PDB file of C-alpha atoms in Angstrom:
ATOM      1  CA  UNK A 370     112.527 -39.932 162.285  1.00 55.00           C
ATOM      2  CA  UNK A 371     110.151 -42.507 160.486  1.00 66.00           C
ATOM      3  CA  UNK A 372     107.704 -44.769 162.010  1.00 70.00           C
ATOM      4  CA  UNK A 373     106.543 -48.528 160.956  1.00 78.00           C
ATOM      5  CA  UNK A 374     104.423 -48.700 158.103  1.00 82.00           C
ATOM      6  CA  UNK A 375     100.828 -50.572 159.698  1.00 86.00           C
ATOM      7  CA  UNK A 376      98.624 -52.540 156.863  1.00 88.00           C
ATOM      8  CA  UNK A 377      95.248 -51.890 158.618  1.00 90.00           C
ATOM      9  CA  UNK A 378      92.229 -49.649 158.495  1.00 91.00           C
ATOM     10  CA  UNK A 379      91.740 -46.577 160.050  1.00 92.00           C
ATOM     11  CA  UNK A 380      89.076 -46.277 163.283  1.00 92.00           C
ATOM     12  CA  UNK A 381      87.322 -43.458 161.028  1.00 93.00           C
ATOM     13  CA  UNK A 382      86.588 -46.002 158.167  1.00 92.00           C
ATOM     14  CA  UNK A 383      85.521 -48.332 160.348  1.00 89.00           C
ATOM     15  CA  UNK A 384      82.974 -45.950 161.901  1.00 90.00           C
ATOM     16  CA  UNK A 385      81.905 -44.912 158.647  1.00 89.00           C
ATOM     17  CA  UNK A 386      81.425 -48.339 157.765  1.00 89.00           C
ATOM     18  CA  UNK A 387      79.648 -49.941 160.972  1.00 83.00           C
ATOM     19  CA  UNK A 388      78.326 -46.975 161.943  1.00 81.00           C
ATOM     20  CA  UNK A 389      78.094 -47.553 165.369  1.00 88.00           C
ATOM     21  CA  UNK A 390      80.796 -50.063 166.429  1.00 89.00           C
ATOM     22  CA  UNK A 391      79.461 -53.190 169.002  1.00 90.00           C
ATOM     23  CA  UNK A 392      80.917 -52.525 172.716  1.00 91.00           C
ATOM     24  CA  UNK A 393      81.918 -56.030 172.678  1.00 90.00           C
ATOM     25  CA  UNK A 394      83.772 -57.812 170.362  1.00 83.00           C
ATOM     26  CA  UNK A 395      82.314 -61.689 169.411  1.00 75.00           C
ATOM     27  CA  UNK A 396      83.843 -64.144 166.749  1.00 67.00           C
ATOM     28  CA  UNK A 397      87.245 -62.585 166.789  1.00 70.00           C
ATOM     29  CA  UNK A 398      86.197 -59.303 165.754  1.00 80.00           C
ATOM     30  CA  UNK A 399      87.223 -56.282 168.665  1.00 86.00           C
ATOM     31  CA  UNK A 400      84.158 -54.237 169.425  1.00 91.00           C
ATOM     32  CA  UNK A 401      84.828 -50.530 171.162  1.00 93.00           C
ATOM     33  CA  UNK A 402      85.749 -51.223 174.149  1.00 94.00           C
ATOM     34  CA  UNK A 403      88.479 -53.873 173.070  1.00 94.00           C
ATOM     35  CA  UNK A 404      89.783 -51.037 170.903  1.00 94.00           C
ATOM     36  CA  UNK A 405      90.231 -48.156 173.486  1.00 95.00           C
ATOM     37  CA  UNK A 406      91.524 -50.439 175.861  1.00 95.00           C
ATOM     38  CA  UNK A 407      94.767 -50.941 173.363  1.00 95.00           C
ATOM     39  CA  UNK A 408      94.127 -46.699 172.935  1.00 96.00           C
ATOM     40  CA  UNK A 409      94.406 -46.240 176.548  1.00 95.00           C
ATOM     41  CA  UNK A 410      97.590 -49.104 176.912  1.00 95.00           C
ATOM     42  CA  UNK A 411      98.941 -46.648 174.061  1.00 93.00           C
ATOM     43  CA  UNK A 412      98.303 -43.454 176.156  1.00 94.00           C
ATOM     44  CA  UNK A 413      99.113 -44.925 179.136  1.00 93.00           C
ATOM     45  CA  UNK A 414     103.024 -45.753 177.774  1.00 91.00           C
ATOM     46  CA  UNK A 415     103.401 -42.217 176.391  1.00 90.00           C
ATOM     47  CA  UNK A 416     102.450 -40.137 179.488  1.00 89.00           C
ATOM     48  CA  UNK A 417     103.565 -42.820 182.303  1.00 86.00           C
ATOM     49  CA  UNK A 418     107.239 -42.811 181.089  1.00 77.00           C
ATOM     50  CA  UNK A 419     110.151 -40.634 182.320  1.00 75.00           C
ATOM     51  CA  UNK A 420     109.690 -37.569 179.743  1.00 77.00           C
ATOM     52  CA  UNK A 421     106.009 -37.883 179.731  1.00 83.00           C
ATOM     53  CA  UNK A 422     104.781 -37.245 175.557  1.00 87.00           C
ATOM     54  CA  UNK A 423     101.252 -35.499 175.125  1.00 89.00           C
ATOM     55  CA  UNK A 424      99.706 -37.128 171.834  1.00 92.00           C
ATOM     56  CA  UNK A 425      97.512 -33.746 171.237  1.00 91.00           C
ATOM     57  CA  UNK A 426      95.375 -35.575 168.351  1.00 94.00           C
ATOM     58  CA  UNK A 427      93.584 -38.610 169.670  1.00 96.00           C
ATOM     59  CA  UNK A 428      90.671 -39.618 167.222  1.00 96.00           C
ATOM     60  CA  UNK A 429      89.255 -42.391 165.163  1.00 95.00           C
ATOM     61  CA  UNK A 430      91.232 -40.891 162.305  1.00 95.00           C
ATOM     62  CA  UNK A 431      94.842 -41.203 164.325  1.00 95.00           C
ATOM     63  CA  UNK A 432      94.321 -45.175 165.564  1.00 95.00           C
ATOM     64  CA  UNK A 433      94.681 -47.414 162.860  1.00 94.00           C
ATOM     65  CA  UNK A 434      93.559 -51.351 163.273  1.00 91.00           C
ATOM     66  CA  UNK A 435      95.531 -53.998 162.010  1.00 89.00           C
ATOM     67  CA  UNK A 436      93.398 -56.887 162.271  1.00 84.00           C
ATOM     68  CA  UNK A 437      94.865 -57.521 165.686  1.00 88.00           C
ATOM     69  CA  UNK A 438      95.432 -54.420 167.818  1.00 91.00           C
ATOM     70  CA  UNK A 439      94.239 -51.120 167.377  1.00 93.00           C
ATOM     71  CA  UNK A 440      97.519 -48.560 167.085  1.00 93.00           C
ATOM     72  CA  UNK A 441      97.827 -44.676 167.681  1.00 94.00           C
ATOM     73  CA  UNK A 442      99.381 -43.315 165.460  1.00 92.00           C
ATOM     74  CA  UNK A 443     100.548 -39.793 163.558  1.00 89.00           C
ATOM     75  CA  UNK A 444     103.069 -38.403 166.251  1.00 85.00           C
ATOM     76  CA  UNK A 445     103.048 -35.277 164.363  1.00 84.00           C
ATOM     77  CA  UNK A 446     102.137 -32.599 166.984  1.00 86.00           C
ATOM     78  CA  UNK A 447     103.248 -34.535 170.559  1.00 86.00           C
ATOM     79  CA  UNK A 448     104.390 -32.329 173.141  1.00 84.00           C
ATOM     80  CA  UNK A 449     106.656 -33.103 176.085  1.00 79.00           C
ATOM     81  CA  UNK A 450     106.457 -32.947 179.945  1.00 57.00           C
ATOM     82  CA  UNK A 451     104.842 -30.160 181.492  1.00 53.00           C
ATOM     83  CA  UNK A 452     108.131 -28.767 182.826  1.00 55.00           C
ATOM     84  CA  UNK A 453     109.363 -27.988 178.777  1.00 49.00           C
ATOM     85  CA  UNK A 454     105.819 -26.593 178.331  1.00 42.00           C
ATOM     86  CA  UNK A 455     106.504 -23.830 181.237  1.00 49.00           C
ATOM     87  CA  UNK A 456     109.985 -23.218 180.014  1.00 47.00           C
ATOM     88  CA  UNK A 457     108.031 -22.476 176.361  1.00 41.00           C
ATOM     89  CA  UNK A 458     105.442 -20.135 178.216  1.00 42.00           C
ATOM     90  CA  UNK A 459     108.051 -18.408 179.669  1.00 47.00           C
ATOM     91  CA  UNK A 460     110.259 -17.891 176.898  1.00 44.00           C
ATOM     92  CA  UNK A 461     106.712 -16.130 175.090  1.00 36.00           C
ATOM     93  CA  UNK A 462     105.886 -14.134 178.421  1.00 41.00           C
ATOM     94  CA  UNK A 463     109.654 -12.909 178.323  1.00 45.00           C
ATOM     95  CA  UNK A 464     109.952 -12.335 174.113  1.00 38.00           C
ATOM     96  CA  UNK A 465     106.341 -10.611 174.074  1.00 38.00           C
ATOM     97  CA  UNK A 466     104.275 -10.970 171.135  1.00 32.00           C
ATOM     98  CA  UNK A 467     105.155  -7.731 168.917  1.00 28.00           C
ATOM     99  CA  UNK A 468     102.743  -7.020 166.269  1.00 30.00           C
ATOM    100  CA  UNK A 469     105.283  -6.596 163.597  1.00 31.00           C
ATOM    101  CA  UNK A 470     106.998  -9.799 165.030  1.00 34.00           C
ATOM    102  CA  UNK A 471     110.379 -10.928 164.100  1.00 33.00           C
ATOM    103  CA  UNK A 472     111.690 -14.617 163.516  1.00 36.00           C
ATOM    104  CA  UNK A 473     112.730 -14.898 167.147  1.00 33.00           C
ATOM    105  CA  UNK A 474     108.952 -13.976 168.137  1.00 30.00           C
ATOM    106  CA  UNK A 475     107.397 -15.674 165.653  1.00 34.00           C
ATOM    107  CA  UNK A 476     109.543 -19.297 166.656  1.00 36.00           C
ATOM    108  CA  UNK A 477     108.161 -19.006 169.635  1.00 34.00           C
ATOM    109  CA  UNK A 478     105.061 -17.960 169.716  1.00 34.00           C
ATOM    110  CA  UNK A 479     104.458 -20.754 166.789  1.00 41.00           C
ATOM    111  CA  UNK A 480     106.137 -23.596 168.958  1.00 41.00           C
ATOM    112  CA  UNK A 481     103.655 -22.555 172.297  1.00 38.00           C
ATOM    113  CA  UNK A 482     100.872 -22.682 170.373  1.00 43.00           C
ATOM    114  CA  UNK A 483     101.869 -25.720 168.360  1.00 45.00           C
ATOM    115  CA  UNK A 484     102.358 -27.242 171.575  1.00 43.00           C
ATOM    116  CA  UNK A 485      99.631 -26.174 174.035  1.00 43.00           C
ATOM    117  CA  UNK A 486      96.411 -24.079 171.771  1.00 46.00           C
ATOM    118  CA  UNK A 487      95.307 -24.920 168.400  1.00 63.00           C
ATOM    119  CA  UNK A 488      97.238 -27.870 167.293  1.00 74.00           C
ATOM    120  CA  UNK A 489      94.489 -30.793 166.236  1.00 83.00           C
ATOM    121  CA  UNK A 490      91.126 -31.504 165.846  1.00 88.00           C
ATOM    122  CA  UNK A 491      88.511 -29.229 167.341  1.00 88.00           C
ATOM    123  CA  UNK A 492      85.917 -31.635 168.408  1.00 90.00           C
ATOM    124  CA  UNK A 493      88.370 -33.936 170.021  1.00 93.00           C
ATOM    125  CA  UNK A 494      89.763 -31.060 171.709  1.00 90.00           C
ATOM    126  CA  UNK A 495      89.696 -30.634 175.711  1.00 89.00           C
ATOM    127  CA  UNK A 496      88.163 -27.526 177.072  1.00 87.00           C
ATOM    128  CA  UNK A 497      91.206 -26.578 178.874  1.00 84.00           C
ATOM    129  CA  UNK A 498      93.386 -26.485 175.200  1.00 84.00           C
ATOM    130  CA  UNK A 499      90.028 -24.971 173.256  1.00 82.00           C
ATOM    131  CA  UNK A 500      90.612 -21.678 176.183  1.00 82.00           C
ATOM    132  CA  UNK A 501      94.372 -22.013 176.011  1.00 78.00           C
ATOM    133  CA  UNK A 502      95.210 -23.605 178.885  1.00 73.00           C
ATOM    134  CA  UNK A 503      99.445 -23.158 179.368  1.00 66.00           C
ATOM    135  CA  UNK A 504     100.110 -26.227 180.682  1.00 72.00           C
ATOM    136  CA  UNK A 505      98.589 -29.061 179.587  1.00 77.00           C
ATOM    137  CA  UNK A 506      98.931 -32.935 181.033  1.00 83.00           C
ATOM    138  CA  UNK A 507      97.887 -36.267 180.040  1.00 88.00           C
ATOM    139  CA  UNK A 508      94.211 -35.512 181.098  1.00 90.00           C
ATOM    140  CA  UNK A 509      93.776 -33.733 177.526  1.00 90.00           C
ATOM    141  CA  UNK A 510      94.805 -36.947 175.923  1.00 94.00           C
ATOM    142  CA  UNK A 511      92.415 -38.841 177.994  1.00 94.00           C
ATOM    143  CA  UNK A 512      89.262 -36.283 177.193  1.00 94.00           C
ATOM    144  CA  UNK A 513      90.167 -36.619 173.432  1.00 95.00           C
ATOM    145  CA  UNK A 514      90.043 -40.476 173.881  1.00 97.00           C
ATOM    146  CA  UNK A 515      86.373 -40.106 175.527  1.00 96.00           C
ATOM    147  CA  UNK A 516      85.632 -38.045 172.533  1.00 96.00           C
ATOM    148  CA  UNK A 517      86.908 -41.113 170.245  1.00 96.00           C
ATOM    149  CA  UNK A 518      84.768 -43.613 172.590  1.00 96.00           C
ATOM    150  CA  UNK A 519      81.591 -42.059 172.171  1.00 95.00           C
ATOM    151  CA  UNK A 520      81.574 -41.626 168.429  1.00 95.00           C
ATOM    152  CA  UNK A 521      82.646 -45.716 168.060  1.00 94.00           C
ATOM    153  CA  UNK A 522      79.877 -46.202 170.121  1.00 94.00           C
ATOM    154  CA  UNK A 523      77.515 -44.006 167.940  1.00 94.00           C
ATOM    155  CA  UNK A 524      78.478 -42.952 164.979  1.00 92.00           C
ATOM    156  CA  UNK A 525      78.074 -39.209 166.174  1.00 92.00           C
ATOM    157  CA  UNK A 526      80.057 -36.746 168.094  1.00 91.00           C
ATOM    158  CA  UNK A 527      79.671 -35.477 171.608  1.00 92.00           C
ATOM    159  CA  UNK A 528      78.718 -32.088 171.161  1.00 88.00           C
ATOM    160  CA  UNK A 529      76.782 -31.254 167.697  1.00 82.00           C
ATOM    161  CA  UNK A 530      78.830 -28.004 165.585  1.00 81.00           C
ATOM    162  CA  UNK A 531      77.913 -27.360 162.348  1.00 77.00           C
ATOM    163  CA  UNK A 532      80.795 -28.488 159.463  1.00 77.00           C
ATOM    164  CA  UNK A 533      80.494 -25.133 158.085  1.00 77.00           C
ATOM    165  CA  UNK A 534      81.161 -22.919 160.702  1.00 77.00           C
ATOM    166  CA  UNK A 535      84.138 -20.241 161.705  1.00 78.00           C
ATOM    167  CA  UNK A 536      86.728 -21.959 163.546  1.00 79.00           C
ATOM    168  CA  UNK A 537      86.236 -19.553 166.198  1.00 79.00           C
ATOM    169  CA  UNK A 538      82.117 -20.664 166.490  1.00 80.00           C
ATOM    170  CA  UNK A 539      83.448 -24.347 166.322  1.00 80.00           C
ATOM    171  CA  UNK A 540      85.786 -23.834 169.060  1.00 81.00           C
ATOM    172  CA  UNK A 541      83.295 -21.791 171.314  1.00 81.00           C
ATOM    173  CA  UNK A 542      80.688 -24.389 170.569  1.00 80.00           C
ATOM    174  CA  UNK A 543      83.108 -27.227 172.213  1.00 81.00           C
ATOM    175  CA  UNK A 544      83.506 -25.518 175.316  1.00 81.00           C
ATOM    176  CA  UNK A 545      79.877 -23.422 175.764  1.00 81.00           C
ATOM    177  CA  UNK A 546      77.837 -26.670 174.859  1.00 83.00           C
ATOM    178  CA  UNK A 547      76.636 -29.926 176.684  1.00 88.00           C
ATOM    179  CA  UNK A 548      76.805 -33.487 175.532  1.00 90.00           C
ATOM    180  CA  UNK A 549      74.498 -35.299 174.219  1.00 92.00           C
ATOM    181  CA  UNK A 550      73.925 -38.160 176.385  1.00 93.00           C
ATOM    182  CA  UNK A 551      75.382 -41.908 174.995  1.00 93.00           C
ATOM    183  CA  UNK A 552      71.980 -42.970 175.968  1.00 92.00           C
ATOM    184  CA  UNK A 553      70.126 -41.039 173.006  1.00 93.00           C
ATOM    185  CA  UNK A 554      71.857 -42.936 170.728  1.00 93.00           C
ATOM    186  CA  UNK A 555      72.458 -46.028 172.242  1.00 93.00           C
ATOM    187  CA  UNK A 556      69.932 -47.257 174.676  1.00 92.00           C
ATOM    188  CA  UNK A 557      71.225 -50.426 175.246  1.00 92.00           C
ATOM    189  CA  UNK A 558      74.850 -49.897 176.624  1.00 91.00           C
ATOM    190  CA  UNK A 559      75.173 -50.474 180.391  1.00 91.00           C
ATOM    191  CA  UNK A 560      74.857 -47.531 182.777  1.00 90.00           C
ATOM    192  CA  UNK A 561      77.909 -47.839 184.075  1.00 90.00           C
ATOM    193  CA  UNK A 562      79.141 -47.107 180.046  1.00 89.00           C
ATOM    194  CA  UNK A 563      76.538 -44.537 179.815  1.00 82.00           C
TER     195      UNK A 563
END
């Protein structure tokens, strides 16, 4: 299928560029929380319908901002309702994973995965899909806009990995370490942000 072609910028170029972004907007510019609201209207439309789609890849990167609105975008890696995502675990548990594999094996295995471990960006990344979590639901989307929040906000991600390490150290360092607080970087949001 194809999707609309949107003239804007990209969330990540704006962070780069106003490194951090205002909460509020003011003279008709959208600060953060303007912009996840339209994120979270997004979100809201793709898991509230009647065959509930999991983004998997919510970050500054994915939303672009048109001057108006801010838009997800890059559908490359949703996933469907949790029910299809049992049916998939299933269809592994009952094909096995062989370590010569054939095609069979390997379609599977490929589509679970695709659909519920390692598809998208490790820092924005939920715990639950970092340890493999089967069945995944809208919550993951949610956690990855958080992630997306904070770093508008500052500039910075949540949890500090280093850029050149293993995928495997990245992915342990998601789940094993803490946050740092909004507050280090931004004392004057409200607590209730914070």
């Amino acid at each position: 299928f194809t999707m609309e072609y949107i003239d804007g910028v990209s969330l990540e170029s704006m962070v780069d560029k106003e490194n951090p972004l205002p909460l509020f907007g003011h003279a008709g510019e959208k600060g953060a929380i303007d912009i996840m609201r339209d994120v979270s209207e997004a979100l809201c439309y793709l898991h509230d319908g009647k065959a509930p789609i999991l983004h998997n890849d919510v970050k500054p990167g994915n939303i672009i901002f048109d001057g108006e609105r801010a838009r997800l975008v890059d559908f490359g890696i949703v996933s469907g309702d949790p029910f299809l995502l049992q049916q998939s675990r299933e269809k592994r548990l009952e094909t096995g994973f062989s370590a010569s594999g054939n095609e069979a094996t390997r379609r599977v295995r490929d589509d679970t995965e695709r659909r519920n471990g390692f598809m998208g960006t490790i820092q924005y990344m939920a715990p639950e899909k970092i340890i493999g979590e089967v069945i995944l639901d809208a919550k993951s989307d949610v956690y990855s806009a958080g992630v997306t929040f904070y770093r508008l906000l500052t500039g910075e991600m949540p949890i500090e990995i280093g850029e050149e390490d293993s995928t495997g150290k990245k992915l342990m360092g998601c789940v094993a370490n803490w946050p740092v607080p909004l507050d280090h970087y931004r004392c004057d949001l409200p607590q209730s942000i914070t």
